[in-house]
Tab-separated table of N, CA, C and O in Angstrom:
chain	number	residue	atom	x	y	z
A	1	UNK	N	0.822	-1.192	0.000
A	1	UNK	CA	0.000	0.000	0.000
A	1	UNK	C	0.870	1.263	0.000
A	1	UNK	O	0.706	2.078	-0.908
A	2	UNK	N	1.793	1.483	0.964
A	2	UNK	CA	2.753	2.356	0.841
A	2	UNK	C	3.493	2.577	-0.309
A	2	UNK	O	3.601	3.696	-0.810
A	3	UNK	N	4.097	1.407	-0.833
A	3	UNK	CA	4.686	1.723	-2.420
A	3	UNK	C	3.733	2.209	-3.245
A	3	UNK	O	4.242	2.982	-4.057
A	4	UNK	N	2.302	2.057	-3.413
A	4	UNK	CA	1.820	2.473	-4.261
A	4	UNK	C	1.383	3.991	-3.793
A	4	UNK	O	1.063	4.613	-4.806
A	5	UNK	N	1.266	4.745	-2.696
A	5	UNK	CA	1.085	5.872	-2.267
A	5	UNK	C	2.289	6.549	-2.893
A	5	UNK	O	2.209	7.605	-3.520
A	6	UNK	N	3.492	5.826	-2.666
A	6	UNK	CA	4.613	6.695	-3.006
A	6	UNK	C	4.863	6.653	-4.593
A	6	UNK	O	5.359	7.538	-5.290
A	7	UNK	N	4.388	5.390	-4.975
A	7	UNK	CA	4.235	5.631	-6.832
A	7	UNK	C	3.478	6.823	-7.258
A	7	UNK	O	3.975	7.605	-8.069
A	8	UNK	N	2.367	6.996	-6.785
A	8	UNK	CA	1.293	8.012	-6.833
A	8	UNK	C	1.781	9.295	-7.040
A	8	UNK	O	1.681	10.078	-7.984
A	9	UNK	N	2.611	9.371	-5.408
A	9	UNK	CA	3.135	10.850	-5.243
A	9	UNK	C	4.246	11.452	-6.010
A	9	UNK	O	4.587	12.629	-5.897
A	10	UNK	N	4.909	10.401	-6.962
A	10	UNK	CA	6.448	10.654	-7.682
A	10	UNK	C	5.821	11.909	-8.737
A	10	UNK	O	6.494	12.934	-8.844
A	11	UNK	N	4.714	11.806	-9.387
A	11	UNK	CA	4.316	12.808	-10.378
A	11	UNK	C	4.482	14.063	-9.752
A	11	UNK	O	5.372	14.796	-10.183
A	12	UNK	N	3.526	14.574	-8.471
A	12	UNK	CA	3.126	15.241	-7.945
A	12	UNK	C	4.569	16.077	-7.372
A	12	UNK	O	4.699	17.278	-7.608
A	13	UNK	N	5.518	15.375	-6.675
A	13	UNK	CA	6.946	15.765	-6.743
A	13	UNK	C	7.612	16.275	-7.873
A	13	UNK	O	8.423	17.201	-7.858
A	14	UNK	N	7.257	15.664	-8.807
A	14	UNK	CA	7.993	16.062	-9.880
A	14	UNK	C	7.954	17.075	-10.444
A	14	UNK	O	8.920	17.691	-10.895
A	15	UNK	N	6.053	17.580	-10.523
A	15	UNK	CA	5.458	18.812	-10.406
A	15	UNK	C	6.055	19.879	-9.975
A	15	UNK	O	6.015	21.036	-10.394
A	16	UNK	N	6.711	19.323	-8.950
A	16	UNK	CA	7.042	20.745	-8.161
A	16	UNK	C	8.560	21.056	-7.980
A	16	UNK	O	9.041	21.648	-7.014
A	17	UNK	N	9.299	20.528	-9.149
A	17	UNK	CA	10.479	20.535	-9.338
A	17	UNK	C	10.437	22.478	-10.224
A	17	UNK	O	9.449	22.897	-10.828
A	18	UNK	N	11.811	23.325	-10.022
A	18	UNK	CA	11.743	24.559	-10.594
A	18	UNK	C	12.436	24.865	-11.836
A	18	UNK	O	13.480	25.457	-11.564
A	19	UNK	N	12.300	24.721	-12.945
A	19	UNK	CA	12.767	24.745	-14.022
A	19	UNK	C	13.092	26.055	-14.426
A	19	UNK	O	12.358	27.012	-14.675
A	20	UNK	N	15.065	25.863	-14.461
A	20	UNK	CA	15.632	27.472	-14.713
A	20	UNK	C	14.776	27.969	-15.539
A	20	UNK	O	13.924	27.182	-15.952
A	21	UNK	N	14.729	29.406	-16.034
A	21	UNK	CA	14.554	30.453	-17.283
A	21	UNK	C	15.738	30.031	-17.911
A	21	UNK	O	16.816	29.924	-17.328
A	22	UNK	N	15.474	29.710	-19.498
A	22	UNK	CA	16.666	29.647	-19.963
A	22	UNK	C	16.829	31.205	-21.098
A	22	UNK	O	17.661	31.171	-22.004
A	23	UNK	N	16.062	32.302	-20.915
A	23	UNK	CA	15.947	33.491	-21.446
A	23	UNK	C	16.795	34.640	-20.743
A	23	UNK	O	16.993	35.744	-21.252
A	24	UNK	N	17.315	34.183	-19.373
A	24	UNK	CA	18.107	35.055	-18.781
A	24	UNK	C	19.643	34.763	-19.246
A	24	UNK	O	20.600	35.537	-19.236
A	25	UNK	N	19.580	33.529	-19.617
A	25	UNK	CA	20.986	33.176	-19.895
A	25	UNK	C	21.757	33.395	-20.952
A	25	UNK	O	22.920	33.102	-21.231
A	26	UNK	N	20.646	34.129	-21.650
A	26	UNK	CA	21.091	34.078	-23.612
A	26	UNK	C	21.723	35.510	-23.285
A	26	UNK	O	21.325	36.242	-22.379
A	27	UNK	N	22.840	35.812	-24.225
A	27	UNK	CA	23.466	36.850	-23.787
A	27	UNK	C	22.643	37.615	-25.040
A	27	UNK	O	22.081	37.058	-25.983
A	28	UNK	N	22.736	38.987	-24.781
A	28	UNK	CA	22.582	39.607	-26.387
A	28	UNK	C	22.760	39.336	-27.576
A	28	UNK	O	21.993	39.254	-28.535
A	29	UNK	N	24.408	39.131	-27.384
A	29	UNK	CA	24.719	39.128	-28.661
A	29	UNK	C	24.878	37.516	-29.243
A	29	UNK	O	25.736	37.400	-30.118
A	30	UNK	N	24.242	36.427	-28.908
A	30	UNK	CA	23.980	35.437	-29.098
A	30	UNK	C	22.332	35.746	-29.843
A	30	UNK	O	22.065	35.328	-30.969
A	31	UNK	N	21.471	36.431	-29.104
A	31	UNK	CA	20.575	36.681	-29.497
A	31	UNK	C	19.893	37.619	-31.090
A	31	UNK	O	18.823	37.645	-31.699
A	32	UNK	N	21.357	38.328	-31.229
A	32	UNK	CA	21.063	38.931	-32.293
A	32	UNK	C	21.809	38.523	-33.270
A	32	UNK	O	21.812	39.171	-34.316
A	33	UNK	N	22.643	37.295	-33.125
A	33	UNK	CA	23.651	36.777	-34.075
A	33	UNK	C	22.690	36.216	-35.313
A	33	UNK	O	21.464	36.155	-35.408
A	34	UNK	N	23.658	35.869	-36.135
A	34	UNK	CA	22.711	34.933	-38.097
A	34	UNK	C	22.788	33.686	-37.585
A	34	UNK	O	23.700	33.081	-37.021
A	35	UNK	N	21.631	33.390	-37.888
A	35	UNK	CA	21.528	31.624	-37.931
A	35	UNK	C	22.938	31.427	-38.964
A	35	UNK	O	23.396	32.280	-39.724
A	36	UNK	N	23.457	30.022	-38.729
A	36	UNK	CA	24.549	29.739	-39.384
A	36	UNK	C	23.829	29.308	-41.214
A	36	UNK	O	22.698	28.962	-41.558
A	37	UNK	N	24.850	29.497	-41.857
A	37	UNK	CA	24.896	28.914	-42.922
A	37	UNK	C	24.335	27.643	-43.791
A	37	UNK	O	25.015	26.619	-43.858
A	38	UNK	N	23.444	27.716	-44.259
A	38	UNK	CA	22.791	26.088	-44.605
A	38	UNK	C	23.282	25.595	-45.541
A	38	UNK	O	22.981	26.175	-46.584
A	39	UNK	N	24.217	24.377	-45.703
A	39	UNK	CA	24.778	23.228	-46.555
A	39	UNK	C	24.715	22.466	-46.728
A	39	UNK	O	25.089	21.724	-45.820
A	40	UNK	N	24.224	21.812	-47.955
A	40	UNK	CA	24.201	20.320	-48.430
A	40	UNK	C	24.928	19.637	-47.981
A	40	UNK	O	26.133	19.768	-48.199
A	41	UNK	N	24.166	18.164	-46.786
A	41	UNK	CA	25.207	17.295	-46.413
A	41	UNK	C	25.646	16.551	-47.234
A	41	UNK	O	25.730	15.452	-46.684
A	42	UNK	N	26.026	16.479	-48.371
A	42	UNK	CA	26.802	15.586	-49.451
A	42	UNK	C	28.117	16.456	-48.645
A	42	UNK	O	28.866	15.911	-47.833
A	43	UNK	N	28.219	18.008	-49.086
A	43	UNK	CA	29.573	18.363	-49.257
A	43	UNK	C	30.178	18.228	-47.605
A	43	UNK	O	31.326	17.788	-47.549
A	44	UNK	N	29.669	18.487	-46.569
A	44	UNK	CA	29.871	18.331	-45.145
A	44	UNK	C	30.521	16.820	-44.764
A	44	UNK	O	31.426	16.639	-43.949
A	45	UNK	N	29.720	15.607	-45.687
A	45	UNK	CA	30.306	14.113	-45.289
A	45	UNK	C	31.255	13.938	-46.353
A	45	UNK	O	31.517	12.745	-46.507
A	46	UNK	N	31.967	14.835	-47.278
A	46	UNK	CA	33.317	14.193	-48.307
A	46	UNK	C	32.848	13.212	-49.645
A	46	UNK	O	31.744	12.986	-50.139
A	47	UNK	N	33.952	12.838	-49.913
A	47	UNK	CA	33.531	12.024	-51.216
A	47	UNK	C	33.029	10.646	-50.288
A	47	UNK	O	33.423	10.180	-49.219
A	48	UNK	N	31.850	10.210	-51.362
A	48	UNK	CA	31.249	8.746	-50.914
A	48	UNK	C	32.780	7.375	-51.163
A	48	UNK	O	33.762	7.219	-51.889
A	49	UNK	N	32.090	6.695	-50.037
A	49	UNK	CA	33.314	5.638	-49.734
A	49	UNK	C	33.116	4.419	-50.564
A	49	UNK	O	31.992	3.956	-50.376
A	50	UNK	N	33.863	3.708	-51.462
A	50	UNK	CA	33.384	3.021	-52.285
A	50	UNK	C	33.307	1.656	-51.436
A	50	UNK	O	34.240	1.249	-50.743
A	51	UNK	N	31.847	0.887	-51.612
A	51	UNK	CA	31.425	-0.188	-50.636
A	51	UNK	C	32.378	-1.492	-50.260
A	51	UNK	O	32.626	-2.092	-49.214
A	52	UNK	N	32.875	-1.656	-51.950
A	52	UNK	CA	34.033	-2.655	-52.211
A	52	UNK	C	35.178	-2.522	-51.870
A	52	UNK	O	35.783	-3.457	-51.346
A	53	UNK	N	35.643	-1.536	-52.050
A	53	UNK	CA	37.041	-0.792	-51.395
A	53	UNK	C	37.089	-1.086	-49.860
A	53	UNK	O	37.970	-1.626	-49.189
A	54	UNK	N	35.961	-0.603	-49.532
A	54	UNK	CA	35.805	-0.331	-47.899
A	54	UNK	C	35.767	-1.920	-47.546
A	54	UNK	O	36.764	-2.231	-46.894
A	55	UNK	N	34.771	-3.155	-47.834
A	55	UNK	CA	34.884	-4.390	-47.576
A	55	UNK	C	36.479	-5.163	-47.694
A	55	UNK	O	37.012	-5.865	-46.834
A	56	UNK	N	36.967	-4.814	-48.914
A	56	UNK	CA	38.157	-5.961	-49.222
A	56	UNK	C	39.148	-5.047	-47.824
A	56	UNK	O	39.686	-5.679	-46.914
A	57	UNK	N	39.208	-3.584	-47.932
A	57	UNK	CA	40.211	-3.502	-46.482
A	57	UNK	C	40.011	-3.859	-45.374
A	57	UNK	O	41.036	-3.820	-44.693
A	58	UNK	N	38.596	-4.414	-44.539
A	58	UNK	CA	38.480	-4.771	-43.890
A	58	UNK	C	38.864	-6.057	-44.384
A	58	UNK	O	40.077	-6.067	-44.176
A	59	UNK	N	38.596	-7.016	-44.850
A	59	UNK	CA	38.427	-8.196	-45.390
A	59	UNK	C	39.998	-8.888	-44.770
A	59	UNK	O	40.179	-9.926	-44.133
A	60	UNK	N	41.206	-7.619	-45.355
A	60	UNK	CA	42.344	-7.978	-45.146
A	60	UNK	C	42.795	-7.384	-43.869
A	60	UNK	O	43.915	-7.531	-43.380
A	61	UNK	N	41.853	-6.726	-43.395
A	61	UNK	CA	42.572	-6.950	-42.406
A	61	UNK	C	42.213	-7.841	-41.303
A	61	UNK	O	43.078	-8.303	-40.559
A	62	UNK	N	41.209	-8.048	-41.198
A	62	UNK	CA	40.781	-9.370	-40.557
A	62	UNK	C	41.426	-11.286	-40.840
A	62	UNK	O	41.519	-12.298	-40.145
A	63	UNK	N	41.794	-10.800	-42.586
A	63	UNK	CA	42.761	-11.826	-42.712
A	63	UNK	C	44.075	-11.842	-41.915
A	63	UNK	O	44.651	-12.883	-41.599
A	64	UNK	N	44.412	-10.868	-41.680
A	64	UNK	CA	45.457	-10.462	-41.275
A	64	UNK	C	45.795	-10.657	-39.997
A	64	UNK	O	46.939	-11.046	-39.760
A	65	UNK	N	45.038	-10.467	-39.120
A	65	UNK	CA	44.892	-10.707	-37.736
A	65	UNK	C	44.448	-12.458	-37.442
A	65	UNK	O	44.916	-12.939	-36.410
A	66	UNK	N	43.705	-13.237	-38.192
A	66	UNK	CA	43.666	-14.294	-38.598
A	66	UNK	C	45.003	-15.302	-38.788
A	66	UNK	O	45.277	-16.372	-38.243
A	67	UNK	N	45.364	-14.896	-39.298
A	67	UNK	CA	46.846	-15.343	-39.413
A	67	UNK	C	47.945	-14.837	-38.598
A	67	UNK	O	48.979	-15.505	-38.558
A	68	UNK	N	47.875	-13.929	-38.053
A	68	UNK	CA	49.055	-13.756	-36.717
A	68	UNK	C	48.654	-14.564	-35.403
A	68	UNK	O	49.345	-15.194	-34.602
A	69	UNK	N	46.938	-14.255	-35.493
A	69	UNK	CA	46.465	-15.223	-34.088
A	69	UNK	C	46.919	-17.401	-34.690
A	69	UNK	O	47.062	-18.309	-33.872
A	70	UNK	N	46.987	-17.511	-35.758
A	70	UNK	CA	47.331	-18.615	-35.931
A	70	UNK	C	48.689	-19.243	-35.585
A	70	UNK	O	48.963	-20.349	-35.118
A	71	UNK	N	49.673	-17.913	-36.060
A	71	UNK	CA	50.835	-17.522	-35.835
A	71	UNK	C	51.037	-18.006	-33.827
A	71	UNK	O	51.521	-18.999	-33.285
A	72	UNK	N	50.523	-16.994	-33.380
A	72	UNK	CA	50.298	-17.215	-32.016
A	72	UNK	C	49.953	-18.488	-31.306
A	72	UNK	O	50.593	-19.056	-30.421
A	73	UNK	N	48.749	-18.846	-31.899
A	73	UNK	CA	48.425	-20.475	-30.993
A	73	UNK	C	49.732	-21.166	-31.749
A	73	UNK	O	50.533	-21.398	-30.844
A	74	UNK	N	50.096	-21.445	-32.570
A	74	UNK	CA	51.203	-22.267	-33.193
A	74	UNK	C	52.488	-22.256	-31.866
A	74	UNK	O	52.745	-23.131	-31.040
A	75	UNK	N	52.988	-21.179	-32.037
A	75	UNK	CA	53.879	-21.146	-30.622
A	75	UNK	C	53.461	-20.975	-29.759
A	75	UNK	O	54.182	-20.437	-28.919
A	76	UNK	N	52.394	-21.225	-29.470
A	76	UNK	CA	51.826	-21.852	-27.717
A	76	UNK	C	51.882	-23.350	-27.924
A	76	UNK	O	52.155	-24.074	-26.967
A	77	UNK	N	51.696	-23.731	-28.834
A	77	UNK	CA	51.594	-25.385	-28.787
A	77	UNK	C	53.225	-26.078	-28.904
A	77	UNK	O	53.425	-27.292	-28.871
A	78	UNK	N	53.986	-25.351	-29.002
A	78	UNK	CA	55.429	-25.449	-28.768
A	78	UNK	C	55.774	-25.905	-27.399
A	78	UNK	O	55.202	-25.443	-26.412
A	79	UNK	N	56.627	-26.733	-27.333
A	79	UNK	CA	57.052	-27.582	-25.537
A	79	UNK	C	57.506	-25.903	-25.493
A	79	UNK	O	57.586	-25.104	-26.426
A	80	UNK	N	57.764	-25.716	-24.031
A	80	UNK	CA	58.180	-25.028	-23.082
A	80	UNK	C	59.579	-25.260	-23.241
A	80	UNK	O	60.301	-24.299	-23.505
A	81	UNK	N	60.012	-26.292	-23.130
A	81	UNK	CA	61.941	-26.731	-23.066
A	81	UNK	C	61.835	-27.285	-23.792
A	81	UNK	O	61.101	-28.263	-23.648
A	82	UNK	N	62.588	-27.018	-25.274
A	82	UNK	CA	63.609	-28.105	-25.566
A	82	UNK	C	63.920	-29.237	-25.039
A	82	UNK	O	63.730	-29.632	-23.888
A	83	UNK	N	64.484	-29.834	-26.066
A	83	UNK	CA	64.836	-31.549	-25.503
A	83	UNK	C	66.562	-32.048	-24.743
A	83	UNK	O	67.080	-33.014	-24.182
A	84	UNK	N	67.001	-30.304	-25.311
A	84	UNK	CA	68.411	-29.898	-24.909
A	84	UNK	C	68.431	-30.241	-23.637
A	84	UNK	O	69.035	-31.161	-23.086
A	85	UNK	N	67.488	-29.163	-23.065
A	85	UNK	CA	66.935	-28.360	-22.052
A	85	UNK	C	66.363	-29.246	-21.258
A	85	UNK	O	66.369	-28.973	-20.058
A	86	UNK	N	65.820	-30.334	-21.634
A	86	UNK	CA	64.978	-31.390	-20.710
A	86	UNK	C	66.286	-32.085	-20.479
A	86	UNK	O	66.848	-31.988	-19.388
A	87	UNK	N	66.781	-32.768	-21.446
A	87	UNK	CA	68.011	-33.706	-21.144
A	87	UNK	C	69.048	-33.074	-19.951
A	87	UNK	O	69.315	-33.838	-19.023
A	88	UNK	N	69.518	-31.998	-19.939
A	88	UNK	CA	70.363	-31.564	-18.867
A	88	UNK	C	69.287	-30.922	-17.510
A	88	UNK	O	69.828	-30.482	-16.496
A	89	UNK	N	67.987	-30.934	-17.623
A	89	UNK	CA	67.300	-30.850	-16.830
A	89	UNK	C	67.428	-31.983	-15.643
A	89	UNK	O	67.369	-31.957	-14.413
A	90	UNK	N	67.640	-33.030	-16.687
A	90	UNK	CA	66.969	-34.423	-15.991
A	90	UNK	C	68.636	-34.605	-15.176
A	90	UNK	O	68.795	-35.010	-14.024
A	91	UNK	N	69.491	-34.279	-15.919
A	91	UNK	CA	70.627	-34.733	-15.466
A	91	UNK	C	71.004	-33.588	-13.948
A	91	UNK	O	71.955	-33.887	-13.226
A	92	UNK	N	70.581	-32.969	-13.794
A	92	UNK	CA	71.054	-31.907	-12.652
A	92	UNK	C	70.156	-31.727	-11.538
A	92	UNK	O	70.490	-31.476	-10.380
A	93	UNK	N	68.567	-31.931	-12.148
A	93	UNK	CA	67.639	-32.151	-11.047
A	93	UNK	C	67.197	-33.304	-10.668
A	93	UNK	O	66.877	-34.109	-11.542
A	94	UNK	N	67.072	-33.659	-9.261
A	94	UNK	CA	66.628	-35.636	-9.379
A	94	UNK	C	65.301	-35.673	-9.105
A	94	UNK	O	64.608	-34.926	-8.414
A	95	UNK	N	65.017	-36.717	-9.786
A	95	UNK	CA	63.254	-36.679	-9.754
A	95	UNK	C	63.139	-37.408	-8.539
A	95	UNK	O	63.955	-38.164	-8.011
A	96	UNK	N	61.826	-37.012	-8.121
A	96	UNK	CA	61.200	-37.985	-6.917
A	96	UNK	C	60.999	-38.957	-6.852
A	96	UNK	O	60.259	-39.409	-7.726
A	97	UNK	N	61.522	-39.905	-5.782
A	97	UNK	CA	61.209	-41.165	-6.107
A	97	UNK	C	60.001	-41.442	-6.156
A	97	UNK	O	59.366	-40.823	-5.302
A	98	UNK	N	58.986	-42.558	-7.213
A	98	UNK	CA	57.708	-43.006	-6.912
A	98	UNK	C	57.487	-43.988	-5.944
A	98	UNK	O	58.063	-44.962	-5.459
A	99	UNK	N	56.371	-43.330	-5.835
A	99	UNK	CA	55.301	-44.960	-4.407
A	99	UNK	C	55.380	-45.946	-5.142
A	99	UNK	O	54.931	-47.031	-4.771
């Protein structure tokens, strides 16, 4: 019952919220300035981007990143040590004996 009293009353609050003048704030000479200039947005957005152009550079570059991340997992799937590296491993550290 209370939530809905206070749903009720949110309008009524809201009502009575004080909304600046925004006519005091305009200075003069804002007020007596020219509307700006009106221009065709063709010339404002540049020459049109050709659709194909724009696809194949993405295209490559997504190939591109494609193939370095392949690049990448490839040498993750690489041992950690060498077999150099294991062999004089084995020889300098002693393994635990098993149960």
């Amino acid at each position: 019952m209370k939530l809905r009293l206070a749903i009720c009353l949110l309008p009524v609050l809201a009502a009575c919220t004080q909304v600046p003048e925004l006519e005091d704030k305009v200075s003069s000479q804002l007020k007596n300035a020219k509307y700006p200039k009106l221009v065709p947005i063709d010339e404002t957005l540049g020459p049109p981007v050709a659709p194909e152009a724009e696809a194949q550079k993405v295209t490559d570059e997504l190939e591109a990143r494609r193939d370095s991340l392949k690049q990448r997992a490839a040498a993750l799937q690489k041992p950690v040590v060498d077999q150099d590296e294991r062999d004089r491993l084995d020889e300098t550290v002693p393994r635990p004996a098993s149960d």
